[in-house]
Amino acid sequence: MMRVLNSALLQNYGRLAGVSLLSLGLGACAAPPPPAGSYDPYEPTNRVMHGINRGLDRALVRPSSKVYGSIVPQPVKTGVANFATNLDLPGDMVNGLLQGNINGFGKNLFRFAINTTLGVGGLFDPAKSFGLNQEKTDFGQTMHVWGVAEGPYVELPGLGPSTVRDVVGTAVDIAANPVSLALPSPESYYATIAKVGSKLGDRDRYSDTIDSILYESADSYAQARLLYLQNRRFELGQTGAGGGADDFIDPYAE
C-alpha cells in the first residue's frame, strides 16, 4: 500500500505542482502581507448560501451528529477519527514538500508509516507516543507560502466559510488526493465513509459552540466569517491587521 501511495504522490502532485507554479508565476515567492479585516464583495450571495447551510445543518447534519454521538461507542469513534486522520497524511506530506517544510514532511511520513503498520491501518495512534503529531496542512496553505493572496471571502454549499484561495486549495486537495487515487473500489468508499463519520463526531463534540454561533448569535453570518478568517490567518502565521495571535479566538476551546 505504501508503494502505491508513494507512486501516486509523485505522479499526481508532481504534475500538479508544475501546473500550479506556471499559473501562479514563479515571481510570487514570498507570503503576502496579512489582509486588513474581511474582504467580502460577495456578501449578499454569501448570506444566501449561509442560510442554506444553516438549514442543511439544522435538518440533516446536526441530527445525524447527535445520533452518531449517542449510538457509536467512544472507542469506535476514536478509531474512525484516527483512520480518517491517517488518510490525510499523504496529502499533508506532499503539501509539506511543496512548501519546503522538510521537517513537517518527515514527521508526517514517519507518522503515516507507523500508524499504517503498527496502528492497524491507522485505527490506532502509536505514533503519538513517539512524539510524532500530525503536521496538518493543505494546498491553500501551500499557495499562501507561494505568495498567493487570500482573495475574497466566500461561503460554499455544504462546506461553509472559505476564501477564494482556499476554494482552489480545497478543489486541488480533493482532486489530487493520493489515497483516493491509489485505492480501488470499494476501499475508496471506506475512506469516504470514515471521513464523514469523523466530521459527524466533530460536529457532535463541539455541538454547544457551533450551535451558539449558528443559532444564538445576533448575526451568525458575520460571526462565522470573523471566526473563520481569524483562525485561518492564525494557522498561516499571519500577524497584525486582525490576523495575529493576539486577535485569535478559538471557537473550539474547552
PDB file of C-alpha atoms in Angstrom:
ATOM      1  CA  MET A   1       0.000   0.000   0.000  1.00  0.00           C
ATOM      2  CA  MET A   2       2.854   2.408   0.883  1.00  0.00           C
ATOM      3  CA  ARG A   3       4.498   1.811  -2.512  1.00  0.00           C
ATOM      4  CA  VAL A   4       1.267   2.519  -4.377  1.00  0.00           C
ATOM      5  CA  LEU A   5       0.624   5.679  -2.385  1.00  0.00           C
ATOM      6  CA  ASN A   6       4.149   6.958  -2.888  1.00  0.00           C
ATOM      7  CA  SER A   7       3.804   6.433  -6.638  1.00  0.00           C
ATOM      8  CA  ALA A   8       0.512   8.323  -6.667  1.00  0.00           C
ATOM      9  CA  LEU A   9       2.063  11.121  -4.609  1.00  0.00           C
ATOM     10  CA  LEU A  10       4.939  11.639  -7.012  1.00  0.00           C
ATOM     11  CA  GLN A  11       2.973  11.318 -10.232  1.00  0.00           C
ATOM     12  CA  ASN A  12      -0.109  13.383  -9.428  1.00  0.00           C
ATOM     13  CA  TYR A  13       1.273  16.063  -7.137  1.00  0.00           C
ATOM     14  CA  GLY A  14       4.416  16.429  -9.205  1.00  0.00           C
ATOM     15  CA  ARG A  15       2.281  17.171 -12.256  1.00  0.00           C
ATOM     16  CA  LEU A  16       0.061  19.442 -10.160  1.00  0.00           C
ATOM     17  CA  ALA A  17       2.983  21.410  -8.763  1.00  0.00           C
ATOM     18  CA  GLY A  18       4.287  22.185 -12.238  1.00  0.00           C
ATOM     19  CA  VAL A  19       0.921  23.394 -13.475  1.00  0.00           C
ATOM     20  CA  SER A  20       0.284  25.466 -10.356  1.00  0.00           C
ATOM     21  CA  LEU A  21       3.685  27.099 -10.411  1.00  0.00           C
ATOM     22  CA  LEU A  22       3.250  28.115 -14.031  1.00  0.00           C
ATOM     23  CA  SER A  23      -0.210  29.523 -13.444  1.00  0.00           C
ATOM     24  CA  LEU A  24       0.698  31.403 -10.274  1.00  0.00           C
ATOM     25  CA  GLY A  25       4.043  32.704 -11.517  1.00  0.00           C
ATOM     26  CA  LEU A  26       7.481  31.950 -10.203  1.00  0.00           C
ATOM     27  CA  GLY A  27       7.895  35.550  -9.087  1.00  0.00           C
ATOM     28  CA  ALA A  28       5.426  35.158  -6.223  1.00  0.00           C
ATOM     29  CA  CYS A  29       7.855  33.594  -3.783  1.00  0.00           C
ATOM     30  CA  ALA A  30       7.078  35.453  -0.567  1.00  0.00           C
ATOM     31  CA  ALA A  31       3.974  35.144   1.584  1.00  0.00           C
ATOM     32  CA  PRO A  32       1.592  38.084   1.104  1.00  0.00           C
ATOM     33  CA  PRO A  33       1.083  40.585   3.923  1.00  0.00           C
ATOM     34  CA  PRO A  34      -1.814  39.922   6.297  1.00  0.00           C
ATOM     35  CA  PRO A  35      -5.088  41.325   4.990  1.00  0.00           C
ATOM     36  CA  ALA A  36      -6.930  44.000   6.916  1.00  0.00           C
ATOM     37  CA  GLY A  37     -10.338  42.938   8.198  1.00  0.00           C
ATOM     38  CA  SER A  38     -12.574  40.977   5.858  1.00  0.00           C
ATOM     39  CA  TYR A  39     -12.895  41.470   2.101  1.00  0.00           C
ATOM     40  CA  ASP A  40     -16.414  40.315   1.311  1.00  0.00           C
ATOM     41  CA  PRO A  41     -17.621  41.713  -2.046  1.00  0.00           C
ATOM     42  CA  TYR A  42     -19.990  38.749  -2.482  1.00  0.00           C
ATOM     43  CA  GLU A  43     -21.751  39.225   0.859  1.00  0.00           C
ATOM     44  CA  PRO A  44     -25.343  39.142  -0.488  1.00  0.00           C
ATOM     45  CA  THR A  45     -24.729  35.811  -2.230  1.00  0.00           C
ATOM     46  CA  ASN A  46     -22.710  34.516   0.703  1.00  0.00           C
ATOM     47  CA  ARG A  47     -25.544  35.298   3.102  1.00  0.00           C
ATOM     48  CA  VAL A  48     -27.971  33.337   0.954  1.00  0.00           C
ATOM     49  CA  MET A  49     -25.570  30.396   0.965  1.00  0.00           C
ATOM     50  CA  HIS A  50     -25.112  30.761   4.716  1.00  0.00           C
ATOM     51  CA  GLY A  51     -28.868  30.452   5.166  1.00  0.00           C
ATOM     52  CA  ILE A  52     -28.867  27.292   3.047  1.00  0.00           C
ATOM     53  CA  ASN A  53     -26.017  25.841   5.092  1.00  0.00           C
ATOM     54  CA  ARG A  54     -27.812  26.635   8.338  1.00  0.00           C
ATOM     55  CA  GLY A  55     -30.909  24.888   7.045  1.00  0.00           C
ATOM     56  CA  LEU A  56     -28.813  21.889   5.996  1.00  0.00           C
ATOM     57  CA  ASP A  57     -27.178  21.748   9.411  1.00  0.00           C
ATOM     58  CA  ARG A  58     -30.492  22.031  11.236  1.00  0.00           C
ATOM     59  CA  ALA A  59     -32.271  19.419   9.111  1.00  0.00           C
ATOM     60  CA  LEU A  60     -29.510  16.886   8.484  1.00  0.00           C
ATOM     61  CA  VAL A  61     -26.020  17.414   9.876  1.00  0.00           C
ATOM     62  CA  ARG A  62     -26.871  18.298  13.479  1.00  0.00           C
ATOM     63  CA  PRO A  63     -29.438  15.475  13.956  1.00  0.00           C
ATOM     64  CA  SER A  64     -27.099  12.966  12.292  1.00  0.00           C
ATOM     65  CA  SER A  65     -24.226  14.001  14.536  1.00  0.00           C
ATOM     66  CA  LYS A  66     -26.420  13.571  17.605  1.00  0.00           C
ATOM     67  CA  VAL A  67     -27.335  10.039  16.521  1.00  0.00           C
ATOM     68  CA  TYR A  68     -23.713   9.238  15.719  1.00  0.00           C
ATOM     69  CA  GLY A  69     -22.537  10.605  19.059  1.00  0.00           C
ATOM     70  CA  SER A  70     -25.134   8.754  21.112  1.00  0.00           C
ATOM     71  CA  ILE A  71     -25.101   5.367  19.352  1.00  0.00           C
ATOM     72  CA  VAL A  72     -21.480   4.795  18.349  1.00  0.00           C
ATOM     73  CA  PRO A  73     -19.224   3.736  21.265  1.00  0.00           C
ATOM     74  CA  GLN A  74     -16.356   6.088  22.064  1.00  0.00           C
ATOM     75  CA  PRO A  75     -13.584   3.574  21.142  1.00  0.00           C
ATOM     76  CA  VAL A  76     -15.167   3.181  17.701  1.00  0.00           C
ATOM     77  CA  LYS A  77     -15.448   6.955  17.241  1.00  0.00           C
ATOM     78  CA  THR A  78     -11.792   7.329  18.222  1.00  0.00           C
ATOM     79  CA  GLY A  79     -10.785   4.622  15.753  1.00  0.00           C
ATOM     80  CA  VAL A  80     -12.776   6.240  12.940  1.00  0.00           C
ATOM     81  CA  ALA A  81     -11.219   9.642  13.681  1.00  0.00           C
ATOM     82  CA  ASN A  82      -7.732   8.105  13.769  1.00  0.00           C
ATOM     83  CA  PHE A  83      -8.331   6.293  10.489  1.00  0.00           C
ATOM     84  CA  ALA A  84      -9.606   9.440   8.772  1.00  0.00           C
ATOM     85  CA  THR A  85      -6.659  11.465  10.063  1.00  0.00           C
ATOM     86  CA  ASN A  86      -4.221   8.836   8.805  1.00  0.00           C
ATOM     87  CA  LEU A  87      -5.766   9.073   5.333  1.00  0.00           C
ATOM     88  CA  ASP A  88      -4.976  12.800   5.258  1.00  0.00           C
ATOM     89  CA  LEU A  89      -1.270  12.296   5.924  1.00  0.00           C
ATOM     90  CA  PRO A  90      -0.136  11.550   2.315  1.00  0.00           C
ATOM     91  CA  GLY A  91      -1.663  14.842   1.177  1.00  0.00           C
ATOM     92  CA  ASP A  92      -0.039  16.623   4.138  1.00  0.00           C
ATOM     93  CA  MET A  93       3.289  15.090   3.147  1.00  0.00           C
ATOM     94  CA  VAL A  94       3.102  16.398  -0.404  1.00  0.00           C
ATOM     95  CA  ASN A  95       1.989  19.867   0.624  1.00  0.00           C
ATOM     96  CA  GLY A  96       4.850  19.930   3.132  1.00  0.00           C
ATOM     97  CA  LEU A  97       7.285  19.252   0.292  1.00  0.00           C
ATOM     98  CA  LEU A  98       5.697  21.919  -1.905  1.00  0.00           C
ATOM     99  CA  GLN A  99       6.064  24.401   0.969  1.00  0.00           C
ATOM    100  CA  GLY A 100       9.685  23.444   1.579  1.00  0.00           C
ATOM    101  CA  ASN A 101       8.779  22.174   5.054  1.00  0.00           C
ATOM    102  CA  ILE A 102      11.090  19.163   5.205  1.00  0.00           C
ATOM    103  CA  ASN A 103      10.651  18.736   8.960  1.00  0.00           C
ATOM    104  CA  GLY A 104       6.867  18.578   8.633  1.00  0.00           C
ATOM    105  CA  PHE A 105       7.160  16.176   5.704  1.00  0.00           C
ATOM    106  CA  GLY A 106       9.392  13.865   7.739  1.00  0.00           C
ATOM    107  CA  LYS A 107       7.064  13.858  10.744  1.00  0.00           C
ATOM    108  CA  ASN A 108       4.050  13.043   8.598  1.00  0.00           C
ATOM    109  CA  LEU A 109       5.947  10.358   6.693  1.00  0.00           C
ATOM    110  CA  PHE A 110       7.054   8.528   9.826  1.00  0.00           C
ATOM    111  CA  ARG A 111       3.661   9.035  11.447  1.00  0.00           C
ATOM    112  CA  PHE A 112       1.922   7.519   8.415  1.00  0.00           C
ATOM    113  CA  ALA A 113       4.347   4.575   8.274  1.00  0.00           C
ATOM    114  CA  ILE A 114       3.994   3.778  11.986  1.00  0.00           C
ATOM    115  CA  ASN A 115       0.220   4.173  12.215  1.00  0.00           C
ATOM    116  CA  THR A 116      -0.443   2.296   8.970  1.00  0.00           C
ATOM    117  CA  THR A 117       1.587  -0.692  10.188  1.00  0.00           C
ATOM    118  CA  LEU A 118       1.649  -0.794  13.986  1.00  0.00           C
ATOM    119  CA  GLY A 119      -1.620   1.109  14.180  1.00  0.00           C
ATOM    120  CA  VAL A 120      -3.533  -1.418  12.059  1.00  0.00           C
ATOM    121  CA  GLY A 121      -4.164   0.808   9.065  1.00  0.00           C
ATOM    122  CA  GLY A 122      -4.493   3.913  11.197  1.00  0.00           C
ATOM    123  CA  LEU A 123      -7.204   2.747  13.593  1.00  0.00           C
ATOM    124  CA  PHE A 124      -4.780   3.330  16.459  1.00  0.00           C
ATOM    125  CA  ASP A 125      -2.255   6.113  17.002  1.00  0.00           C
ATOM    126  CA  PRO A 126       1.012   4.620  18.295  1.00  0.00           C
ATOM    127  CA  ALA A 127       2.988   7.393  16.564  1.00  0.00           C
ATOM    128  CA  LYS A 128       1.729   9.834  19.187  1.00  0.00           C
ATOM    129  CA  SER A 129       3.754   8.034  21.857  1.00  0.00           C
ATOM    130  CA  PHE A 130       6.861   8.770  19.765  1.00  0.00           C
ATOM    131  CA  GLY A 131       6.022  12.480  19.723  1.00  0.00           C
ATOM    132  CA  LEU A 132       5.038  12.369  16.065  1.00  0.00           C
ATOM    133  CA  ASN A 133       1.994  14.632  15.955  1.00  0.00           C
ATOM    134  CA  GLN A 134       0.356  15.451  12.642  1.00  0.00           C
ATOM    135  CA  GLU A 135       1.698  18.479  10.786  1.00  0.00           C
ATOM    136  CA  LYS A 136      -1.666  19.433   9.313  1.00  0.00           C
ATOM    137  CA  THR A 137      -1.561  21.466   6.131  1.00  0.00           C
ATOM    138  CA  ASP A 138      -3.320  21.855   2.782  1.00  0.00           C
ATOM    139  CA  PHE A 139      -2.897  23.277  -0.702  1.00  0.00           C
ATOM    140  CA  GLY A 140      -4.433  26.581   0.368  1.00  0.00           C
ATOM    141  CA  GLN A 141      -1.547  26.974   2.797  1.00  0.00           C
ATOM    142  CA  THR A 142       0.860  25.941   0.038  1.00  0.00           C
ATOM    143  CA  MET A 143      -0.444  28.753  -2.156  1.00  0.00           C
ATOM    144  CA  HIS A 144      -0.053  31.157   0.784  1.00  0.00           C
ATOM    145  CA  VAL A 145       3.606  30.138   1.059  1.00  0.00           C
ATOM    146  CA  TRP A 146       3.986  30.703  -2.690  1.00  0.00           C
ATOM    147  CA  GLY A 147       2.703  34.252  -2.280  1.00  0.00           C
ATOM    148  CA  VAL A 148      -0.910  33.920  -3.408  1.00  0.00           C
ATOM    149  CA  ALA A 149      -3.198  36.433  -1.702  1.00  0.00           C
ATOM    150  CA  GLU A 150      -6.222  35.387   0.363  1.00  0.00           C
ATOM    151  CA  GLY A 151      -8.791  36.850  -2.017  1.00  0.00           C
ATOM    152  CA  PRO A 152     -12.465  37.499  -1.274  1.00  0.00           C
ATOM    153  CA  TYR A 153     -14.338  35.683   1.457  1.00  0.00           C
ATOM    154  CA  VAL A 154     -16.864  33.119   0.206  1.00  0.00           C
ATOM    155  CA  GLU A 155     -19.247  30.611   1.751  1.00  0.00           C
ATOM    156  CA  LEU A 156     -19.536  27.269  -0.009  1.00  0.00           C
ATOM    157  CA  PRO A 157     -22.598  24.997  -0.079  1.00  0.00           C
ATOM    158  CA  GLY A 158     -22.152  22.233   2.458  1.00  0.00           C
ATOM    159  CA  LEU A 159     -18.571  23.258   3.257  1.00  0.00           C
ATOM    160  CA  GLY A 160     -19.136  26.630   4.876  1.00  0.00           C
ATOM    161  CA  PRO A 161     -16.705  29.564   5.247  1.00  0.00           C
ATOM    162  CA  SER A 162     -13.708  29.860   2.939  1.00  0.00           C
ATOM    163  CA  THR A 163     -11.766  32.280   0.743  1.00  0.00           C
ATOM    164  CA  VAL A 164     -11.109  32.187  -2.992  1.00  0.00           C
ATOM    165  CA  ARG A 165      -7.579  30.922  -2.336  1.00  0.00           C
ATOM    166  CA  ASP A 166      -8.838  28.177  -0.047  1.00  0.00           C
ATOM    167  CA  VAL A 167     -11.581  27.215  -2.513  1.00  0.00           C
ATOM    168  CA  VAL A 168      -8.878  26.499  -5.087  1.00  0.00           C
ATOM    169  CA  GLY A 169      -6.837  24.714  -2.430  1.00  0.00           C
ATOM    170  CA  THR A 170      -9.759  22.528  -1.391  1.00  0.00           C
ATOM    171  CA  ALA A 171     -10.522  21.616  -5.002  1.00  0.00           C
ATOM    172  CA  VAL A 172      -6.898  20.625  -5.609  1.00  0.00           C
ATOM    173  CA  ASP A 173      -6.701  18.610  -2.378  1.00  0.00           C
ATOM    174  CA  ILE A 174      -9.845  16.675  -3.316  1.00  0.00           C
ATOM    175  CA  ALA A 175      -8.975  16.131  -6.979  1.00  0.00           C
ATOM    176  CA  ALA A 176      -5.379  15.072  -6.344  1.00  0.00           C
ATOM    177  CA  ASN A 177      -5.842  13.199  -3.064  1.00  0.00           C
ATOM    178  CA  PRO A 178      -3.249  10.392  -3.192  1.00  0.00           C
ATOM    179  CA  VAL A 179      -5.354   7.960  -1.155  1.00  0.00           C
ATOM    180  CA  SER A 180      -8.443   8.357  -3.339  1.00  0.00           C
ATOM    181  CA  LEU A 181      -6.319   7.981  -6.471  1.00  0.00           C
ATOM    182  CA  ALA A 182      -4.457   4.939  -5.169  1.00  0.00           C
ATOM    183  CA  LEU A 183      -7.250   2.942  -3.570  1.00  0.00           C
ATOM    184  CA  PRO A 184      -9.572   0.853  -5.766  1.00  0.00           C
ATOM    185  CA  SER A 185     -13.275   0.384  -5.097  1.00  0.00           C
ATOM    186  CA  PRO A 186     -14.719  -0.420  -2.612  1.00  0.00           C
ATOM    187  CA  GLU A 187     -11.747   0.567  -0.420  1.00  0.00           C
ATOM    188  CA  SER A 188     -12.010   4.175  -1.577  1.00  0.00           C
ATOM    189  CA  TYR A 189     -15.613   4.260  -0.343  1.00  0.00           C
ATOM    190  CA  TYR A 190     -14.499   3.144   3.105  1.00  0.00           C
ATOM    191  CA  ALA A 191     -12.173   6.131   3.227  1.00  0.00           C
ATOM    192  CA  THR A 192     -15.041   8.493   2.376  1.00  0.00           C
ATOM    193  CA  ILE A 193     -17.302   6.906   4.987  1.00  0.00           C
ATOM    194  CA  ALA A 194     -14.577   7.259   7.633  1.00  0.00           C
ATOM    195  CA  LYS A 195     -14.136  10.947   6.862  1.00  0.00           C
ATOM    196  CA  VAL A 196     -17.888  11.567   7.047  1.00  0.00           C
ATOM    197  CA  GLY A 197     -18.009   9.753  10.395  1.00  0.00           C
ATOM    198  CA  SER A 198     -15.104  11.807  11.697  1.00  0.00           C
ATOM    199  CA  LYS A 199     -16.826  15.059  10.686  1.00  0.00           C
ATOM    200  CA  LEU A 200     -20.041  13.980  12.380  1.00  0.00           C
ATOM    201  CA  GLY A 201     -18.051  13.197  15.510  1.00  0.00           C
ATOM    202  CA  ASP A 202     -16.541  16.692  15.437  1.00  0.00           C
ATOM    203  CA  ARG A 203     -19.985  18.257  14.953  1.00  0.00           C
ATOM    204  CA  ASP A 204     -21.288  16.386  17.976  1.00  0.00           C
ATOM    205  CA  ARG A 205     -18.228  17.074  20.120  1.00  0.00           C
ATOM    206  CA  TYR A 206     -18.368  20.828  19.521  1.00  0.00           C
ATOM    207  CA  SER A 207     -22.150  20.995  19.352  1.00  0.00           C
ATOM    208  CA  ASP A 208     -22.594  23.660  22.023  1.00  0.00           C
ATOM    209  CA  THR A 209     -20.069  26.010  20.467  1.00  0.00           C
ATOM    210  CA  ILE A 210     -21.306  25.541  16.901  1.00  0.00           C
ATOM    211  CA  ASP A 211     -24.932  25.910  17.957  1.00  0.00           C
ATOM    212  CA  SER A 212     -24.121  29.151  19.756  1.00  0.00           C
ATOM    213  CA  ILE A 213     -22.528  30.540  16.591  1.00  0.00           C
ATOM    214  CA  LEU A 214     -25.207  29.383  14.167  1.00  0.00           C
ATOM    215  CA  TYR A 215     -28.370  29.777  16.219  1.00  0.00           C
ATOM    216  CA  GLU A 216     -27.678  32.125  19.132  1.00  0.00           C
ATOM    217  CA  SER A 217     -25.583  34.887  17.519  1.00  0.00           C
ATOM    218  CA  ALA A 218     -27.230  38.167  16.598  1.00  0.00           C
ATOM    219  CA  ASP A 219     -25.649  37.771  13.154  1.00  0.00           C
ATOM    220  CA  SER A 220     -24.449  34.214  12.641  1.00  0.00           C
ATOM    221  CA  TYR A 221     -23.045  35.024   9.204  1.00  0.00           C
ATOM    222  CA  ALA A 222     -20.786  37.807  10.484  1.00  0.00           C
ATOM    223  CA  GLN A 223     -19.746  35.709  13.475  1.00  0.00           C
ATOM    224  CA  ALA A 224     -18.837  32.687  11.341  1.00  0.00           C
ATOM    225  CA  ARG A 225     -16.912  34.897   8.919  1.00  0.00           C
ATOM    226  CA  LEU A 226     -14.970  36.562  11.740  1.00  0.00           C
ATOM    227  CA  LEU A 227     -14.014  33.284  13.391  1.00  0.00           C
ATOM    228  CA  TYR A 228     -13.026  31.613  10.141  1.00  0.00           C
ATOM    229  CA  LEU A 229     -10.772  34.455   8.977  1.00  0.00           C
ATOM    230  CA  GLN A 230      -9.157  34.893  12.396  1.00  0.00           C
ATOM    231  CA  ASN A 231      -8.461  31.198  12.802  1.00  0.00           C
ATOM    232  CA  ARG A 232      -7.260  30.677   9.239  1.00  0.00           C
ATOM    233  CA  ARG A 233      -4.871  33.623   9.425  1.00  0.00           C
ATOM    234  CA  PHE A 234      -3.601  32.332  12.758  1.00  0.00           C
ATOM    235  CA  GLU A 235      -2.916  28.920  11.157  1.00  0.00           C
ATOM    236  CA  LEU A 236      -0.917  30.658   8.425  1.00  0.00           C
ATOM    237  CA  GLY A 237       1.136  32.589  10.971  1.00  0.00           C
ATOM    238  CA  GLN A 238      -0.091  35.982   9.832  1.00  0.00           C
ATOM    239  CA  THR A 239       0.240  38.825  12.315  1.00  0.00           C
ATOM    240  CA  GLY A 240      -1.391  42.213  12.569  1.00  0.00           C
ATOM    241  CA  ALA A 241      -4.378  43.549  10.656  1.00  0.00           C
ATOM    242  CA  GLY A 242      -6.755  41.376  12.609  1.00  0.00           C
ATOM    243  CA  GLY A 243      -4.889  38.194  11.784  1.00  0.00           C
ATOM    244  CA  GLY A 244      -2.364  37.832  14.569  1.00  0.00           C
ATOM    245  CA  ALA A 245      -2.115  35.618  17.596  1.00  0.00           C
ATOM    246  CA  ASP A 246      -3.348  38.401  19.885  1.00  0.00           C
ATOM    247  CA  ASP A 247      -6.602  38.527  17.897  1.00  0.00           C
ATOM    248  CA  PHE A 248      -7.074  34.759  17.745  1.00  0.00           C
ATOM    249  CA  ILE A 249     -10.313  33.341  19.097  1.00  0.00           C
ATOM    250  CA  ASP A 250     -10.588  29.564  19.294  1.00  0.00           C
ATOM    251  CA  PRO A 251     -14.255  28.603  18.914  1.00  0.00           C
ATOM    252  CA  TYR A 252     -13.437  25.046  19.990  1.00  0.00           C
ATOM    253  CA  ALA A 253     -11.680  25.901  23.232  1.00  0.00           C
ATOM    254  CA  GLU A 254     -12.822  23.725  26.096  1.00  0.00           C
TER     255      GLU A 254
END
